[in-house]
mmCIF file of C-alpha atoms and ligand atoms in Angstrom:
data_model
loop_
_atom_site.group_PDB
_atom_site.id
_atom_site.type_symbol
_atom_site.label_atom_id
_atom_site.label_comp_id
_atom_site.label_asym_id
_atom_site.label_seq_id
_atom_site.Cartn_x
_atom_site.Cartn_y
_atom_site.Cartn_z
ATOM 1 C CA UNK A 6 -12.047 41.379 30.718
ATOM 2 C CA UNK A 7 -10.510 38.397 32.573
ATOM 3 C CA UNK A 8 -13.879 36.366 31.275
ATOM 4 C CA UNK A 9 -12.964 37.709 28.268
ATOM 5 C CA UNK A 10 -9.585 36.465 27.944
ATOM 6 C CA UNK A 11 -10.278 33.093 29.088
ATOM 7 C CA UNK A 12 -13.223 32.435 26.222
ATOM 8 C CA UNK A 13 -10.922 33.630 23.646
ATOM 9 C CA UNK A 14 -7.869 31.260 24.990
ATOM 10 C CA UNK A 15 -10.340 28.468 25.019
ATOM 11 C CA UNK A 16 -11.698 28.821 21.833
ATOM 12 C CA UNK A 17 -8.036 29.225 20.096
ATOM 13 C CA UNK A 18 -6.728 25.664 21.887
ATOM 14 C CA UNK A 19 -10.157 24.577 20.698
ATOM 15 C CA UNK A 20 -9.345 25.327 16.395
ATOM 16 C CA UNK A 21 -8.243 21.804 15.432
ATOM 17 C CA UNK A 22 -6.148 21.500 12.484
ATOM 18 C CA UNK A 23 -8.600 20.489 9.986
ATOM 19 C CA UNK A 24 -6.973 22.309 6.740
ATOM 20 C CA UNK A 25 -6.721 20.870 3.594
ATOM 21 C CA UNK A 26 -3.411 19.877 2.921
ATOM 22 C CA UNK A 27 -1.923 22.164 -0.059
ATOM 23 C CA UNK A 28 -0.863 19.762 -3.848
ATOM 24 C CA UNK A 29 2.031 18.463 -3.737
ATOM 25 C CA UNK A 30 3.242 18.449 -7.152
ATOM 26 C CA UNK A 31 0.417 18.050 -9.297
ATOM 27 C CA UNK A 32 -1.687 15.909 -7.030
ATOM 28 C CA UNK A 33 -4.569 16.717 -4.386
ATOM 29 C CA UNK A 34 -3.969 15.956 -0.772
ATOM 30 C CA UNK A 35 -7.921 15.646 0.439
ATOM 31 C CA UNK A 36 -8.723 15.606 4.202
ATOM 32 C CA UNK A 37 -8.110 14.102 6.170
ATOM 33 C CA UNK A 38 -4.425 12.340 4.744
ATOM 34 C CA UNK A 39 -1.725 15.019 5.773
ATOM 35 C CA UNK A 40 1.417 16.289 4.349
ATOM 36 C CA UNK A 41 2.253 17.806 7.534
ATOM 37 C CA UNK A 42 1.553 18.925 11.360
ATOM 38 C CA UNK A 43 -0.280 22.266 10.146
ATOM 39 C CA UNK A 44 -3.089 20.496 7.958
ATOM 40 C CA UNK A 45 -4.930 17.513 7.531
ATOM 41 C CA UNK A 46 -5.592 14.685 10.666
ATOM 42 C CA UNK A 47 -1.970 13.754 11.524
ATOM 43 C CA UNK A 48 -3.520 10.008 12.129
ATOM 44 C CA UNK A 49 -3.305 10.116 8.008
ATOM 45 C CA UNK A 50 0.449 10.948 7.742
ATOM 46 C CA UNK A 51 1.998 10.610 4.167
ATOM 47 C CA UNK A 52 4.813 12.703 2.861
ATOM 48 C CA UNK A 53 5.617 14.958 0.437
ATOM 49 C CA UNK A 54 9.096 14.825 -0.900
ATOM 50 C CA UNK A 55 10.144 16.274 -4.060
ATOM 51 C CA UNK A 56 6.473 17.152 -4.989
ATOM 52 C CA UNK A 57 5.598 13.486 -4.811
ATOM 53 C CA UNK A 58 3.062 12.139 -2.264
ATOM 54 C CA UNK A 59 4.692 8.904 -0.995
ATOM 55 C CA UNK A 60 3.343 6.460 2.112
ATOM 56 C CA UNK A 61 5.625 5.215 4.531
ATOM 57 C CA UNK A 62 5.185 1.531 5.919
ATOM 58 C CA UNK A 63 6.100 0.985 9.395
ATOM 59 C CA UNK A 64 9.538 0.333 8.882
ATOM 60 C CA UNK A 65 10.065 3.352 7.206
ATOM 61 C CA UNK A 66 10.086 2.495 2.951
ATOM 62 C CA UNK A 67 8.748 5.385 1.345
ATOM 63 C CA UNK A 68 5.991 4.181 -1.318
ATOM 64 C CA UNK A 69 4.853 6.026 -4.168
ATOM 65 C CA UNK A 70 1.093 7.175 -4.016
ATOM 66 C CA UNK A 71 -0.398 6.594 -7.293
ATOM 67 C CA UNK A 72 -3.567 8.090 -6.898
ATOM 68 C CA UNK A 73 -6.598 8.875 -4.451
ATOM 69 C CA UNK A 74 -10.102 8.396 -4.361
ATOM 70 C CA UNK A 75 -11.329 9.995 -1.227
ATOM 71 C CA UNK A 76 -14.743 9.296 -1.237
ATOM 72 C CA UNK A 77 -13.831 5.340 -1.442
ATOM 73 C CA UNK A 78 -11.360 6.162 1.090
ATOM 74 C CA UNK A 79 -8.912 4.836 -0.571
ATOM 75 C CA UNK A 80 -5.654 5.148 -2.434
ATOM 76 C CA UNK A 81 -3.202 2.987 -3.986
ATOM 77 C CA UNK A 82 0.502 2.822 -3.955
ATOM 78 C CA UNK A 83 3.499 1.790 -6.201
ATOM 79 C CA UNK A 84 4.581 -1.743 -5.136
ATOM 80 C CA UNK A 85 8.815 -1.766 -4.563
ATOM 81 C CA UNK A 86 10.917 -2.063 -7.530
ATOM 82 C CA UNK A 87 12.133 -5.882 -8.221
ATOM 83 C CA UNK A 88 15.756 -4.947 -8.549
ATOM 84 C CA UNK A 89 17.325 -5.208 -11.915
ATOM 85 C CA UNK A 90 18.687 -9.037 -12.824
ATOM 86 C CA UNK A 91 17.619 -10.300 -9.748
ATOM 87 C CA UNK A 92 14.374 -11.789 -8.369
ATOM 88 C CA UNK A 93 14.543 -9.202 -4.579
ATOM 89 C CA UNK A 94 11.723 -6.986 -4.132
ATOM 90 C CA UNK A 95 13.522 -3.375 -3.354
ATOM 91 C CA UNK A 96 11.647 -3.982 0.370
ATOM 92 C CA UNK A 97 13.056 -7.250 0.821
ATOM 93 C CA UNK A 98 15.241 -6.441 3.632
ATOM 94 C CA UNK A 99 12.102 -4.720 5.672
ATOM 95 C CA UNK A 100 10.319 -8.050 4.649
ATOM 96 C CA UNK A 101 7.719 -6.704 2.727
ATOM 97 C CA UNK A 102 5.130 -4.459 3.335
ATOM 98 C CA UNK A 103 4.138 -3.649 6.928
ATOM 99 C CA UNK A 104 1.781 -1.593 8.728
ATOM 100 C CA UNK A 105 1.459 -0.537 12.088
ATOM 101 C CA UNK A 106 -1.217 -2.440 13.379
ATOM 102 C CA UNK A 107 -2.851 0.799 14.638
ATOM 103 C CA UNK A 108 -2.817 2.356 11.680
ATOM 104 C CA UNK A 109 -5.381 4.211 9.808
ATOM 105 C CA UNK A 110 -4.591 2.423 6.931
ATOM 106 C CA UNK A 111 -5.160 -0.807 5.689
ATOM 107 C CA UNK A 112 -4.573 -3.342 2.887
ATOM 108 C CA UNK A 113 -7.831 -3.516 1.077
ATOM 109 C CA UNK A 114 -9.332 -6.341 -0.235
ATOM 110 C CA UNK A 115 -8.368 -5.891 -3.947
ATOM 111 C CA UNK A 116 -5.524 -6.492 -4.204
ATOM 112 C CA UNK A 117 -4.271 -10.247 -6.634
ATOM 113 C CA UNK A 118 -0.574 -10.570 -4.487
ATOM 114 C CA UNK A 119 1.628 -12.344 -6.837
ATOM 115 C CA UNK A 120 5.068 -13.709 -5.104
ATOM 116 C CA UNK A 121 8.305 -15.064 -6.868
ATOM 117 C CA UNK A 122 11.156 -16.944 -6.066
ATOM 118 C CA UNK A 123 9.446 -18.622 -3.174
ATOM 119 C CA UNK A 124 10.780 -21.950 -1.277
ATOM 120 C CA UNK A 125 8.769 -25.005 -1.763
ATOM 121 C CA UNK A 126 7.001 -24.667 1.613
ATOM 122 C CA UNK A 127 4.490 -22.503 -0.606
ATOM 123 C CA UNK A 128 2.898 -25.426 -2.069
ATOM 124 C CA UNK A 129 1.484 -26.410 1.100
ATOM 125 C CA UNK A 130 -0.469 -23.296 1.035
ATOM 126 C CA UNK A 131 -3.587 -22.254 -0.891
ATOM 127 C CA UNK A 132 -1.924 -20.046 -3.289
ATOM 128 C CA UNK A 133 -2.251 -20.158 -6.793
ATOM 129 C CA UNK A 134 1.306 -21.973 -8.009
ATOM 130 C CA UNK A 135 -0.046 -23.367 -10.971
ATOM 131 C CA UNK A 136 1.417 -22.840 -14.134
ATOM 132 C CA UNK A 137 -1.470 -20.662 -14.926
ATOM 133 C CA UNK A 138 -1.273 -18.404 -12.341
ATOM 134 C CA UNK A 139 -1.010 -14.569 -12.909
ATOM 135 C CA UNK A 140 2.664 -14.398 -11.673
ATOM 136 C CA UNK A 141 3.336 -16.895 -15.016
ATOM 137 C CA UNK A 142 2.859 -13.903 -16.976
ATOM 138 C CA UNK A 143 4.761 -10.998 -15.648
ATOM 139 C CA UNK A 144 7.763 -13.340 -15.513
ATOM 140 C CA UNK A 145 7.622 -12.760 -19.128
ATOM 141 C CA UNK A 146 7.842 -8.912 -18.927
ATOM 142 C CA UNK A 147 10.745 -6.549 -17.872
ATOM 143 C CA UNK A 148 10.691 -6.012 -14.073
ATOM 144 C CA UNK A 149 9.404 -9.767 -13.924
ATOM 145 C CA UNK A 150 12.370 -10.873 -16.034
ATOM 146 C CA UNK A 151 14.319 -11.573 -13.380
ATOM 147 C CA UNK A 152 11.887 -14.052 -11.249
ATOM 148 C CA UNK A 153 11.525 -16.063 -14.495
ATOM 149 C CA UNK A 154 11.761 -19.913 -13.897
ATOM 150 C CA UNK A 155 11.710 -19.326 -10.053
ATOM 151 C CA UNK A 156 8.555 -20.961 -7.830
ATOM 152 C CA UNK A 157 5.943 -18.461 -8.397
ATOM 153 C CA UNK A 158 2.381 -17.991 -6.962
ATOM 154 C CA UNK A 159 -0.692 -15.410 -6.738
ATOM 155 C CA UNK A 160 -3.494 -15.260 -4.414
ATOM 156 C CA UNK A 161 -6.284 -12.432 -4.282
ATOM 157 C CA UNK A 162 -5.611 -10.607 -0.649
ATOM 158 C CA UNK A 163 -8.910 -10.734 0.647
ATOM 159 C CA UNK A 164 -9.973 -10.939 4.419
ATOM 160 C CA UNK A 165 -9.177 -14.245 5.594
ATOM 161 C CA UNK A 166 -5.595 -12.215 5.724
ATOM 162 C CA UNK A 167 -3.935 -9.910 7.520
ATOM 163 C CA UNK A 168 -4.716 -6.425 6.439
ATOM 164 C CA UNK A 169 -1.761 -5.492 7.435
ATOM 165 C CA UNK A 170 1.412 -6.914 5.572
ATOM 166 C CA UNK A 171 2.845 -8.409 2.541
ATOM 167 C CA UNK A 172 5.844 -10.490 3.981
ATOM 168 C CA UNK A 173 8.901 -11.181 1.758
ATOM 169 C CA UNK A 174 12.391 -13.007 3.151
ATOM 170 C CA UNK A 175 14.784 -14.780 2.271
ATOM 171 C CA UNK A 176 14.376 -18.081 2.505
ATOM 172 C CA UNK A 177 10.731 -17.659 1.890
ATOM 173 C CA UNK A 178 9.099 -15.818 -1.140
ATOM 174 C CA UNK A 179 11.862 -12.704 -2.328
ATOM 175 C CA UNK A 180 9.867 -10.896 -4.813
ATOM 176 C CA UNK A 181 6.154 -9.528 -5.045
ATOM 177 C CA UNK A 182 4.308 -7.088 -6.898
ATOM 178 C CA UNK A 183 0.279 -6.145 -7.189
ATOM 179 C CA UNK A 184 -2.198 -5.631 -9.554
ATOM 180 C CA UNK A 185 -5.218 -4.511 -8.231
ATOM 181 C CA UNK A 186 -8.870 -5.498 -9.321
ATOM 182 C CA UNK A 187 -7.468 -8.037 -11.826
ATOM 183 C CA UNK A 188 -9.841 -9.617 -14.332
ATOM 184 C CA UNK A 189 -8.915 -13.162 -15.368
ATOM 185 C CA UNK A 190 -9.185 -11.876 -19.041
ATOM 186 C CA UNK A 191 -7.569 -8.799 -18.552
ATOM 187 C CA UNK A 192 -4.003 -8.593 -21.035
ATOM 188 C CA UNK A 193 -1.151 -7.915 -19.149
ATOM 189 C CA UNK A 194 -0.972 -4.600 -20.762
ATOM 190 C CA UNK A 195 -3.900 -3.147 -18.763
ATOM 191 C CA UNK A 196 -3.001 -4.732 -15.259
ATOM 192 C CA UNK A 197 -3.169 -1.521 -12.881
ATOM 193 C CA UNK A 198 -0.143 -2.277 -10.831
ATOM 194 C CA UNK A 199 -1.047 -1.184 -7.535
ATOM 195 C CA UNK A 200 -1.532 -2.239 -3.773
ATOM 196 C CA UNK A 201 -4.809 -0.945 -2.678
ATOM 197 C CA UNK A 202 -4.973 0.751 0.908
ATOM 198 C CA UNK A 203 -7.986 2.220 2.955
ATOM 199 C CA UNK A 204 -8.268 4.020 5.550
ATOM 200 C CA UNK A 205 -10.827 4.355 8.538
ATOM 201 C CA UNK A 206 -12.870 7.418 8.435
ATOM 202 C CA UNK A 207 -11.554 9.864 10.879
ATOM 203 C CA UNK A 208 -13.145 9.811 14.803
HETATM 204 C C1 LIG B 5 -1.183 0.307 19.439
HETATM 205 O O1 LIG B 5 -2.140 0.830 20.331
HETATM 206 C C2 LIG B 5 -2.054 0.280 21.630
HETATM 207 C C3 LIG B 5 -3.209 0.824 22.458
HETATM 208 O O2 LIG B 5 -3.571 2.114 22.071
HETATM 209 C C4 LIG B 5 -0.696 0.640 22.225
HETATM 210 O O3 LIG B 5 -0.570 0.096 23.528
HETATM 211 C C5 LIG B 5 0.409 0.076 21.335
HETATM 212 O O4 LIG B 5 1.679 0.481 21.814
HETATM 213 C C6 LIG B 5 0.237 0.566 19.922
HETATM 214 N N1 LIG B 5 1.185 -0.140 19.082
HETATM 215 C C7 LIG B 5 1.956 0.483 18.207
HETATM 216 C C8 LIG B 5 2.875 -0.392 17.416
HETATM 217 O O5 LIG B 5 1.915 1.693 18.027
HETATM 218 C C1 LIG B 6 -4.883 -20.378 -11.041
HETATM 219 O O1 LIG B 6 -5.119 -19.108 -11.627
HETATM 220 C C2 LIG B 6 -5.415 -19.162 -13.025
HETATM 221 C C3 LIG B 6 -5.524 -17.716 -13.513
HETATM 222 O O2 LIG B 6 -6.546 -17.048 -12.828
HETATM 223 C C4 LIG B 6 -6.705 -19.937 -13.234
HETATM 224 O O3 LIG B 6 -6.990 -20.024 -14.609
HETATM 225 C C5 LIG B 6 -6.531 -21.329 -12.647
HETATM 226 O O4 LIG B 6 -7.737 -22.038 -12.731
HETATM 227 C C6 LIG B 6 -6.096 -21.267 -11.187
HETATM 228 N N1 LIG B 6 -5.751 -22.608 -10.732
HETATM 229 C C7 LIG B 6 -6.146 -23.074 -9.544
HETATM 230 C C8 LIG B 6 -5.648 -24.422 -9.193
HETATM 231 O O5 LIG B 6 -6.859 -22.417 -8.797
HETATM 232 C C1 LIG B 7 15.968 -16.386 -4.632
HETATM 233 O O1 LIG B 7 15.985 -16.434 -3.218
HETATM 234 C C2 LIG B 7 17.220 -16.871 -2.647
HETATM 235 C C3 LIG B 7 17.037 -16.856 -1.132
HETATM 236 O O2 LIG B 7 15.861 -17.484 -0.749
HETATM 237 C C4 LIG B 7 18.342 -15.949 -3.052
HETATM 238 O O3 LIG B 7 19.541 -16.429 -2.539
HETATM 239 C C5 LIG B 7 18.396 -15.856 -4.574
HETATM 240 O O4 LIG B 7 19.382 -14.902 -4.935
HETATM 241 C C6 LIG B 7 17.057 -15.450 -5.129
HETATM 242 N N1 LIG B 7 17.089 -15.519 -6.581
HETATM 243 C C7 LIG B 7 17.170 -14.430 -7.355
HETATM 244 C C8 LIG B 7 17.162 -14.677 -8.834
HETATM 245 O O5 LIG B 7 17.181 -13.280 -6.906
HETATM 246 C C1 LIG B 8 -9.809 -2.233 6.847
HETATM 247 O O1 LIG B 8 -10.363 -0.933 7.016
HETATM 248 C C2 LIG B 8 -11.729 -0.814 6.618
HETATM 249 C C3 LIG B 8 -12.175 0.606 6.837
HETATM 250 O O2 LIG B 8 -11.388 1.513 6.202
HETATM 251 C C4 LIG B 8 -12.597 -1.756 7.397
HETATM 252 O O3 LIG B 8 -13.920 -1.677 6.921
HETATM 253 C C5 LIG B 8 -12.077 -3.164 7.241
HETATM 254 O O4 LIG B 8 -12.821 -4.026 8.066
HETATM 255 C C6 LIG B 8 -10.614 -3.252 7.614
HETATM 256 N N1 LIG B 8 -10.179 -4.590 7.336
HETATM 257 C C7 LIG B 8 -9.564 -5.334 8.223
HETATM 258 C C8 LIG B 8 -9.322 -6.738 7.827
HETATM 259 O O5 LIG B 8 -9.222 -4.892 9.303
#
């Protein structure tokens, strides 16, 4: 009985939590990303609120998730609102974009970065500040609208980076938004706004 007792305890603190996560709203939550402590790998946190899946960045700004592709292992997020009449990314204060640097997640190669309002340190950099560059034209459409005539650059976020941030400050670059797997001939119109993330496959 005793014997009995103990195989049955071990097998129940044995059950990991592997569930699916349920939708939230209309979207799939594949393993192993979780909604919660009762399903999925909690190493793949994201949230649910309001019946939208949203990603939180290390310093706690809730991104929206746009979509998933879980057999890329990968999914791509809403970059922060540029905040009406002004050239300030809506994560300007957190400075950007950040990760935990253990994180399951990270910033995948596809990303074109493009930053506005930037100091003229920039130009000692690699980026893209030509007048040709990418962030040229979204000055020229509504969220951009308020970046336009300000320093502006793009670069393609590839691995000689960190994987783990896009930095905004004052001071420094105060603006930024995505577009990910941008084709030099691509309109404006069919940019896919985005900033890619992947994430390890679980243990
Ligand atoms: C990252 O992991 C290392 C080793 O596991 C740990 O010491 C460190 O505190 C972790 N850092 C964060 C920011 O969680
Ligand atoms: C900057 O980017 C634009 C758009 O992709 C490209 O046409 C141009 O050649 C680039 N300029 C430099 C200096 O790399
Ligand atoms: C550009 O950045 C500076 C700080 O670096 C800030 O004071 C200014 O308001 C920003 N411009 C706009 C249009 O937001
Ligand atoms: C990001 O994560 C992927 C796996 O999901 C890994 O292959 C890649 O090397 C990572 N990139 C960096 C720069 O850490």
């Amino acid at each position: 009985m005793m014997f009995v007792i103990i195989v049955l305890l071990t097998l129940l603190s044995h059950v990991p939590a592997l569930d699916v996560c349920p939708k939230c709203g209309n979207m799939e939550v594949p393993y192993p990303l979780s909604t919660s402590d009762n399903c999925g790998n909690p190493r793949y946190r994201i949230y649910c609120n309001s019946g939208a899946l949203e990603f939180s960045s290390a310093q706690g700004f809730y991104y929206r998730i746009l979509s998933i592709n879980p057999s890329a292992r990968k999914l791509v997020i809403r970059p922060p609102l540029i905040v009406k009449n002004t050239c300030c990314s809506s994560d300007l204060s957190l400075g950007g974009l950040s990760l935990n640097e253990n994180s399951s997640f990270n910033i995948s190669t596809h990303n074109t970065v493009m930053l506005f309002n930037c100091s003229d340190n920039i130009l000692l950099s690699p980026l893209n500040c030509s007048s040709t560059s990418f962030c040229r034209q979204y000055e020229e459409v509504g969220e951009g609208s308020g970046c336009k005539g300000t320093l502006c650059c793009h670069f393609l976020k590839d691995t000689a980076m960190t994987s783990h941030r896009i930095r905004v400050r004052a001071g420094g670059c105060t603006a930024y938004t995505s577009v990910v797997d941008i084709k030099p001939d691509d309109p404006i119109d069919r940019w896919n706004y985005g900033i890619e993330l992947q994430w390890l496959p679980p243990l």
